[in-house]
Tab-separated table of C-alpha atoms in Angstrom:
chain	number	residue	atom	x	y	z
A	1	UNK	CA	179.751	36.922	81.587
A	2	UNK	CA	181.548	40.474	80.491
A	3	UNK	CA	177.574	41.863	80.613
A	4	UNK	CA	176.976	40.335	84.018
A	5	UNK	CA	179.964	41.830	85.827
A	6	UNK	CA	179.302	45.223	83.904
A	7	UNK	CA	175.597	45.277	85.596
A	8	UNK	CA	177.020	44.590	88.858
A	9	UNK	CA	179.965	46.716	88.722
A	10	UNK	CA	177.378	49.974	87.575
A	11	UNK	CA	175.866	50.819	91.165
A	12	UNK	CA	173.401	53.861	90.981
A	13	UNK	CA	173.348	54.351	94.382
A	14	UNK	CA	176.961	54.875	94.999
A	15	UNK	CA	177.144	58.397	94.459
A	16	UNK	CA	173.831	58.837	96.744
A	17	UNK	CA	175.641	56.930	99.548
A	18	UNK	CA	178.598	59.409	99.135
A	19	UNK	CA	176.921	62.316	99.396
A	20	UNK	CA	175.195	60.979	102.543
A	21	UNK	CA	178.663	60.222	103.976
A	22	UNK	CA	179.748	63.727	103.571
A	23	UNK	CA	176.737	65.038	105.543
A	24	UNK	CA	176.827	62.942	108.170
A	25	UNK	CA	180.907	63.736	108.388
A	26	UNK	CA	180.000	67.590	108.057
A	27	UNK	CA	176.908	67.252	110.896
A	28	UNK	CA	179.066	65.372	113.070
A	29	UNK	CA	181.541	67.912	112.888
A	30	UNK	CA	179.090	70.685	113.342
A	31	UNK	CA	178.071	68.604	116.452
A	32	UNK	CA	181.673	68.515	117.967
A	33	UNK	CA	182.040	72.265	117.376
A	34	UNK	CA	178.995	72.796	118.911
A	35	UNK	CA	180.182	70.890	122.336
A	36	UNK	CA	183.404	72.195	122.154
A	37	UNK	CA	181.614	75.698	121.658
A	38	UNK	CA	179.608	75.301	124.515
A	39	UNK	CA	181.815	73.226	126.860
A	40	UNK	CA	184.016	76.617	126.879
A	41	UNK	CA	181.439	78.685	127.288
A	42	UNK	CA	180.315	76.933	130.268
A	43	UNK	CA	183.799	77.324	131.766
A	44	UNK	CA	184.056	80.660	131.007
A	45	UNK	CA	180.426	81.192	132.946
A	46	UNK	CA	181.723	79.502	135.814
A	47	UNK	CA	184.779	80.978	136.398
A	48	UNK	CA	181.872	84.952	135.985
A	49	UNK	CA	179.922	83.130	138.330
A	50	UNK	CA	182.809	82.446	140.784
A	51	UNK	CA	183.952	86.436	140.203
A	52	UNK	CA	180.504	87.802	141.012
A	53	UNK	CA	180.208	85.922	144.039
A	54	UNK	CA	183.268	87.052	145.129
A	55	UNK	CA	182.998	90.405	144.137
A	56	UNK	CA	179.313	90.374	146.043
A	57	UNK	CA	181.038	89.111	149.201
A	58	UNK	CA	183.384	92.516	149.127
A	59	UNK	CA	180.970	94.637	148.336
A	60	UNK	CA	178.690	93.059	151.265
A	61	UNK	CA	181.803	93.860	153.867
A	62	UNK	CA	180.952	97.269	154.906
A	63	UNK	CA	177.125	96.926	155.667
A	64	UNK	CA	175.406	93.856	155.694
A	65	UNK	CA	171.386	94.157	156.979
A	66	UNK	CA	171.568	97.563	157.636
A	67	UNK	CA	174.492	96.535	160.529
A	68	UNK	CA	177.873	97.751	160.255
A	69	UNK	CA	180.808	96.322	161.278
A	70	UNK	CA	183.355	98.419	161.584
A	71	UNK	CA	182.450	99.572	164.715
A	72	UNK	CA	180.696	97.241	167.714
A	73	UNK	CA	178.152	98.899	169.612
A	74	UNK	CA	179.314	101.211	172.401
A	75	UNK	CA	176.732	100.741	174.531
A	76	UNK	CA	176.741	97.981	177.583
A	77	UNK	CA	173.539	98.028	178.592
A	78	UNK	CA	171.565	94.507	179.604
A	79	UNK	CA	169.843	95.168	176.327
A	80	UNK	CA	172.886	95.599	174.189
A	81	UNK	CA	174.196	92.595	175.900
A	82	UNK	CA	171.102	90.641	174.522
A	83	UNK	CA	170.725	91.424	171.280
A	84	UNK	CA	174.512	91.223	170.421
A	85	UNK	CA	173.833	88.079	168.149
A	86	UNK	CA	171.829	90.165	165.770
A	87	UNK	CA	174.781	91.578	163.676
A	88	UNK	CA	175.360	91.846	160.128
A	89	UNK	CA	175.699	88.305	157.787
A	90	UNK	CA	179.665	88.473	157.322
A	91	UNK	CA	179.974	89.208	160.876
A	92	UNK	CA	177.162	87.830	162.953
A	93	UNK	CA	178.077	87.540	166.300
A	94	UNK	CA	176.871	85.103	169.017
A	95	UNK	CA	176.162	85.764	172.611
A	96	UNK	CA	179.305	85.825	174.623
A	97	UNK	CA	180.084	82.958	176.696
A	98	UNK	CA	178.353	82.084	179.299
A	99	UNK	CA	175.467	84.221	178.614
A	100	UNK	CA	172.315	82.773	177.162
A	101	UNK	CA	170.338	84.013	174.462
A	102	UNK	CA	167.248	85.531	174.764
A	103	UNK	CA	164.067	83.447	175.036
A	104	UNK	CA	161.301	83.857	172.432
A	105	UNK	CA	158.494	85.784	173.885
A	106	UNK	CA	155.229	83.142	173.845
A	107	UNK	CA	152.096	85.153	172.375
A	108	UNK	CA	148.970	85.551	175.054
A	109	UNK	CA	146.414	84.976	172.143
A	110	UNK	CA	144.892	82.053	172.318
A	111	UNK	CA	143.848	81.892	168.886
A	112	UNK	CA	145.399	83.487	166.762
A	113	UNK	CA	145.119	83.809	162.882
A	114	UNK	CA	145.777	81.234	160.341
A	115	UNK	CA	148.848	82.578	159.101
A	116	UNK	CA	151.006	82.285	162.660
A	117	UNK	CA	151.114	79.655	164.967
A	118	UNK	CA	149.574	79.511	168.736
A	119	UNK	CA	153.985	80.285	169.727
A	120	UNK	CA	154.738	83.009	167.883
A	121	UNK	CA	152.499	85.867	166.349
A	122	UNK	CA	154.312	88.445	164.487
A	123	UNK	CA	153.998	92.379	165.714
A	124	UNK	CA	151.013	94.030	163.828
A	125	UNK	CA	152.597	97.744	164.284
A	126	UNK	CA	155.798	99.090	162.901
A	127	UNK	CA	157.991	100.627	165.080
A	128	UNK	CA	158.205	103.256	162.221
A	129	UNK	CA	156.596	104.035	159.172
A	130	UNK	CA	154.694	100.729	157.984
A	131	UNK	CA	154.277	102.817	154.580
A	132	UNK	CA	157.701	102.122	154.290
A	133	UNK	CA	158.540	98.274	154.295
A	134	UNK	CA	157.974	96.191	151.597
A	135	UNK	CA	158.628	92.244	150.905
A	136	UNK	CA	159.810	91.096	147.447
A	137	UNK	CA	160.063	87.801	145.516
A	138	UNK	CA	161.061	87.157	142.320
A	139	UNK	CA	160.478	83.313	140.565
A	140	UNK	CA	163.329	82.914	137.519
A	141	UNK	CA	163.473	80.700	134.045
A	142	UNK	CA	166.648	79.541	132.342
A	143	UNK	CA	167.151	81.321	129.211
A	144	UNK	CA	169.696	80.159	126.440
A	145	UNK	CA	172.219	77.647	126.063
A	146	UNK	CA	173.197	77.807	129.220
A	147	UNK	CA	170.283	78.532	130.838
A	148	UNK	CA	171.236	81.685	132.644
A	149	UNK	CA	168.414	82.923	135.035
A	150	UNK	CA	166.408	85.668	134.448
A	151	UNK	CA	163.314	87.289	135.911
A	152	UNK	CA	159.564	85.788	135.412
A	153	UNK	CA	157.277	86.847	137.222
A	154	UNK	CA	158.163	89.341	140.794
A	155	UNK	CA	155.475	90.462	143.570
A	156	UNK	CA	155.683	92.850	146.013
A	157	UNK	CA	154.289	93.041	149.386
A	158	UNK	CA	153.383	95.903	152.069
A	159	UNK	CA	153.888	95.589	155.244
A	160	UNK	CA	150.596	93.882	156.050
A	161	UNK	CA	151.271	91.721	153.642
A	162	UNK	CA	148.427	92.984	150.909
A	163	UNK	CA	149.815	92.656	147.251
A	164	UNK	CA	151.533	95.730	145.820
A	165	UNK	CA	152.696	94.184	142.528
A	166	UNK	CA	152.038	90.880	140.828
A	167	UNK	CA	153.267	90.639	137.151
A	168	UNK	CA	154.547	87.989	134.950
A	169	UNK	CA	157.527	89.323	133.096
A	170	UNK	CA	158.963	87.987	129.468
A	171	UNK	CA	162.910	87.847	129.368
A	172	UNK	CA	164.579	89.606	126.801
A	173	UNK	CA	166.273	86.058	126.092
A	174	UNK	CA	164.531	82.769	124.377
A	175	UNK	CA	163.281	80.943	127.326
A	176	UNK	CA	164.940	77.657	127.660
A	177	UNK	CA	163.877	75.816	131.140
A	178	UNK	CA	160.765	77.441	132.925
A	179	UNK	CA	161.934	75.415	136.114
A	180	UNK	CA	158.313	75.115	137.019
A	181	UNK	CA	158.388	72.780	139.681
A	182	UNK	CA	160.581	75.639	141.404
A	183	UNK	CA	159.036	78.519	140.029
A	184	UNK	CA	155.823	78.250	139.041
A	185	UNK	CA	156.302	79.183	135.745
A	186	UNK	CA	154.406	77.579	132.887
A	187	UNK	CA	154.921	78.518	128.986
A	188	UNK	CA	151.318	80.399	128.673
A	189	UNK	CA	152.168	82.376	131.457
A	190	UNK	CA	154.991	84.360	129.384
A	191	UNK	CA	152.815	84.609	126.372
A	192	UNK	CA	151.572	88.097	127.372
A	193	UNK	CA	153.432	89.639	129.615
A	194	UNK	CA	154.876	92.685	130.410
A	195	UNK	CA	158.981	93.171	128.534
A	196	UNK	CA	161.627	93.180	131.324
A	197	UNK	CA	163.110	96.662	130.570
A	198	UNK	CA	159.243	98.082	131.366
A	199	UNK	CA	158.908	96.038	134.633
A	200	UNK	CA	161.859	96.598	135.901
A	201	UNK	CA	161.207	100.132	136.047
A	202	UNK	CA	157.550	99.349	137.836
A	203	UNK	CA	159.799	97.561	140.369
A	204	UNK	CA	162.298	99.884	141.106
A	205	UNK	CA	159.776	103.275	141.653
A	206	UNK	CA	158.139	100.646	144.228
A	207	UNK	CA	160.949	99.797	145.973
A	208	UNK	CA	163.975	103.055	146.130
A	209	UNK	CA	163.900	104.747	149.299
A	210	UNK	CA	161.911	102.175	150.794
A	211	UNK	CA	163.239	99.182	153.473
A	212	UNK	CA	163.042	95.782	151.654
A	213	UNK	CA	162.878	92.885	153.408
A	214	UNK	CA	163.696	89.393	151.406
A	215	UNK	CA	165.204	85.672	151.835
A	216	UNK	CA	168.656	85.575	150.036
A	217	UNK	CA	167.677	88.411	148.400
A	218	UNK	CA	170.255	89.335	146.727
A	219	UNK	CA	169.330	86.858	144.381
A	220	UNK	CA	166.183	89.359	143.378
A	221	UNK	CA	168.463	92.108	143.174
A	222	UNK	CA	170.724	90.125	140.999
A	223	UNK	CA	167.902	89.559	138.470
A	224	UNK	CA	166.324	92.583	138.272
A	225	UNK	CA	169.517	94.613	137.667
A	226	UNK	CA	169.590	96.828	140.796
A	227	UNK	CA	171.513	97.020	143.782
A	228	UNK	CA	169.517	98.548	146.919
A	229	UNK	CA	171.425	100.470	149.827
A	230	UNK	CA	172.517	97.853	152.491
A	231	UNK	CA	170.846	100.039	154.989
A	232	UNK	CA	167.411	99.923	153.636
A	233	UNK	CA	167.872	96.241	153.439
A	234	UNK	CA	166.530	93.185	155.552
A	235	UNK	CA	167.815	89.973	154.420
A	236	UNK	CA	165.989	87.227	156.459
A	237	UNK	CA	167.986	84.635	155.807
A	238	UNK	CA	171.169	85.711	157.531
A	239	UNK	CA	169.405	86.869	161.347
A	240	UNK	CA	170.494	84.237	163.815
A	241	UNK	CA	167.815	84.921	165.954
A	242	UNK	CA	165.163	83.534	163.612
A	243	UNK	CA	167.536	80.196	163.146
A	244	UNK	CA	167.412	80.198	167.338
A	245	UNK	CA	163.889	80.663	167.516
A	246	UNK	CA	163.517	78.112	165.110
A	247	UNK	CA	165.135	75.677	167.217
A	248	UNK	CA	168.580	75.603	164.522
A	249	UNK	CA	172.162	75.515	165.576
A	250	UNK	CA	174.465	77.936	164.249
A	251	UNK	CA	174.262	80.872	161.647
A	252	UNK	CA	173.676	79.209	158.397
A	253	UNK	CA	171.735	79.936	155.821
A	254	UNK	CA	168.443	78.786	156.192
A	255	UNK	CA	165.331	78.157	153.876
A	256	UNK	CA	162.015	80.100	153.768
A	257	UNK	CA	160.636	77.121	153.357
A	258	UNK	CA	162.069	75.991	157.332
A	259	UNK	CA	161.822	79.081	158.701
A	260	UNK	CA	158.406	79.215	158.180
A	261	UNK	CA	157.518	75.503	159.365
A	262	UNK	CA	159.353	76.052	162.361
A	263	UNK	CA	158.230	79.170	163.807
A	264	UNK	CA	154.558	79.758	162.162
A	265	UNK	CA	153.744	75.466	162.334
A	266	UNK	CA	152.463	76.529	158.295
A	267	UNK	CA	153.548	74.679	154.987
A	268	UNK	CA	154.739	76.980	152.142
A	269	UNK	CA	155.818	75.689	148.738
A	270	UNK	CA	154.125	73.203	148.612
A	271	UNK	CA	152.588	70.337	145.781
A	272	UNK	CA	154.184	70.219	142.420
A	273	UNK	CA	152.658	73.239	140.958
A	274	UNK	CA	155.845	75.281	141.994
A	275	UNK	CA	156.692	78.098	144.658
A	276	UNK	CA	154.271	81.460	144.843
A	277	UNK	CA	156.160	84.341	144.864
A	278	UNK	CA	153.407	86.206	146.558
A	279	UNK	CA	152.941	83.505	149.223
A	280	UNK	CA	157.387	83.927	149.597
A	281	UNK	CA	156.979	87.397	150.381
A	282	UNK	CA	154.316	87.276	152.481
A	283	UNK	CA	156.011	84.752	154.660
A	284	UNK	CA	159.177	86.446	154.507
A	285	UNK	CA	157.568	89.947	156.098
A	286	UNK	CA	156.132	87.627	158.704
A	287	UNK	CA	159.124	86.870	159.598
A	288	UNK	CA	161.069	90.180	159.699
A	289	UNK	CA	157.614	91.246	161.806
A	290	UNK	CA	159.174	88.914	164.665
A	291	UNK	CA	162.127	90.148	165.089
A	292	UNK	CA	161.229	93.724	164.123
A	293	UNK	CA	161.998	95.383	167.425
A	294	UNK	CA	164.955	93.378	168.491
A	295	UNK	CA	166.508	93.887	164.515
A	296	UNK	CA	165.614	97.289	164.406
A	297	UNK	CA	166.851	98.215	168.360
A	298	UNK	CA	170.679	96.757	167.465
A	299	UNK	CA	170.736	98.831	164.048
A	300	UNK	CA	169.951	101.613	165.572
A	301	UNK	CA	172.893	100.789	168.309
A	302	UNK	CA	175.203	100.062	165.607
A	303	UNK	CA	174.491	103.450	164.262
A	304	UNK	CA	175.209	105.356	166.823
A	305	UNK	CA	178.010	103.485	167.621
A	306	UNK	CA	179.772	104.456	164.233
A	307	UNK	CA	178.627	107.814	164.537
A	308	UNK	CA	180.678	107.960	167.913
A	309	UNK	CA	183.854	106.232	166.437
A	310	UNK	CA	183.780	108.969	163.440
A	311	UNK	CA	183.764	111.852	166.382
């Protein structure tokens, strides 16, 4: 009997089993650090994110669209009247009451190209220099833990919409969500390509001195690292009259995406293959293109306006 309960009191394995306890206790804790780690850092990113956007809202208060608003236009003409819904994002202002806005001119063509619709054709001719307006969009990943976006791939437009720049940019962080049913973005398409720091300066010898238009675009500013003067800047997604034209109530922020559906009768963005940036931009300077002369009349109003108030 003493040999039996000698054999089963002699376990080999016990010393195994407690080495196997202590990893699993020192992996679990690694694991709890790890959330605890990156629970706080996910705070501490929201409560950036929060800042930025309400540092960008301050920084937007002075010019907004090339439109100030410090100073309303002095002019009363009937035109002035009409186009005083066309002010900056922070400030947009409506018609006044009792006077209705301005009707959407209906295009004579009776066929007109694929890319506008038989109700609205965009102006071919720049009131200025077309040399000088450009469309951009950029497509973004999620790179690191927290999957902080940064630019992929950005294409620039002229203004009759023929490709400028097309490139596929790496991040200088490990890629962690490519978003592609948003952007487009597969793995093989970062394999190759071009180092942010190098394409970012491509991007901004394209783009200084030169009017960009863009849809919320200070979220392509944001990502490449660059902050362009408000008055060489067309945001489409904050002009009232396109939401009007486009048959929407009130001054929100809009889509490209509805815009373009509404006004040009065309699908963008579609299938699951993700967005095209160079499809984005193109729509986006159609866009601008219909409200050129309206937009560009009431900034030029607002201009001199300001310069009066500073005499």
């Amino acid at each position: 009997m003493s040999d039996i309960w000698i054999n089963l009191s002699h376990d080999e394995t016990a010393p195994k089993k407690a080495l196997a306890g202590k990893v699993n206790r020192k992996k679990e804790w690694l694991r709890r650090k790890r959330h605890n780690r990156g629970a706080k850092g996910y705070r501490e990113g929201k409560q950036k994110n929060n800042q930025y956007r309400q540092d960008f809202r301050q920084s937007q208060t002075p010019l907004q669209n090339g439109a100030s608003i410090k100073c309303p236009p002095a002019s009363t003409s009937t035109q002035s009247k009409s186009l005083s819904y066309l002010a900056s994002a922070h400030s947009s202002s409506m018609p006044p009451c009792g006077e209705k806005p301005k009707e959407p001119l209906k295009s004579s063509a009776s066929s007109p190209g694929s890319s506008v619709s038989s109700t609205c054709k965009p102006i071919t001719m720049s009131s200025g220099n077309p040399s000088k307006y450009v469309a951009i969009d950029c497509e973004m990943v999620g790179t690191g833990p927290k999957s902080l976006s940064e630019l992929a791939r950005c294409s620039i437009v002229s203004y009759e919409g023929d490709v400028i720049y097309d490139k596929f940019i790496k991040p200088s962080a490990r890629v962690t969500d490519y978003r592609t049913r948003w952007s487009g973005i597969r793995r093989r398409d970062l394999v190759n390509a071009m180092p942010f720091t190098k394409a970012r300066m491509e991007i901004l010898s394209l783009i200084k001195g030169k009017v960009v238009v863009g849809h919320a675009i200070h979220n392509d500013f944001k990502v490449i690292g660059y902050c362009h003067p408000p008055e060489l800047t067309r945001d489409t997604s904050r002009i009232p009259l396109l939401n009007q034209m486009a048959g929407i109530e009130g001054n929100k922020c809009t889509s490209l995406k509805t815009l373009t559906k509404a006004i040009f009768n065309r699908d963008i963005q579609t299938g699951n293959k993700g967005h095209s940036s160079v499809e984005d931009a193109r729509a986006t300077m159609e866009l601008y293109k219909v409200v050129e002369h309206e937009w560009e009349t009431q900034l030029a109003a607002n201009s001199t306006a300001m310069l009066g108030c500073k005499k």
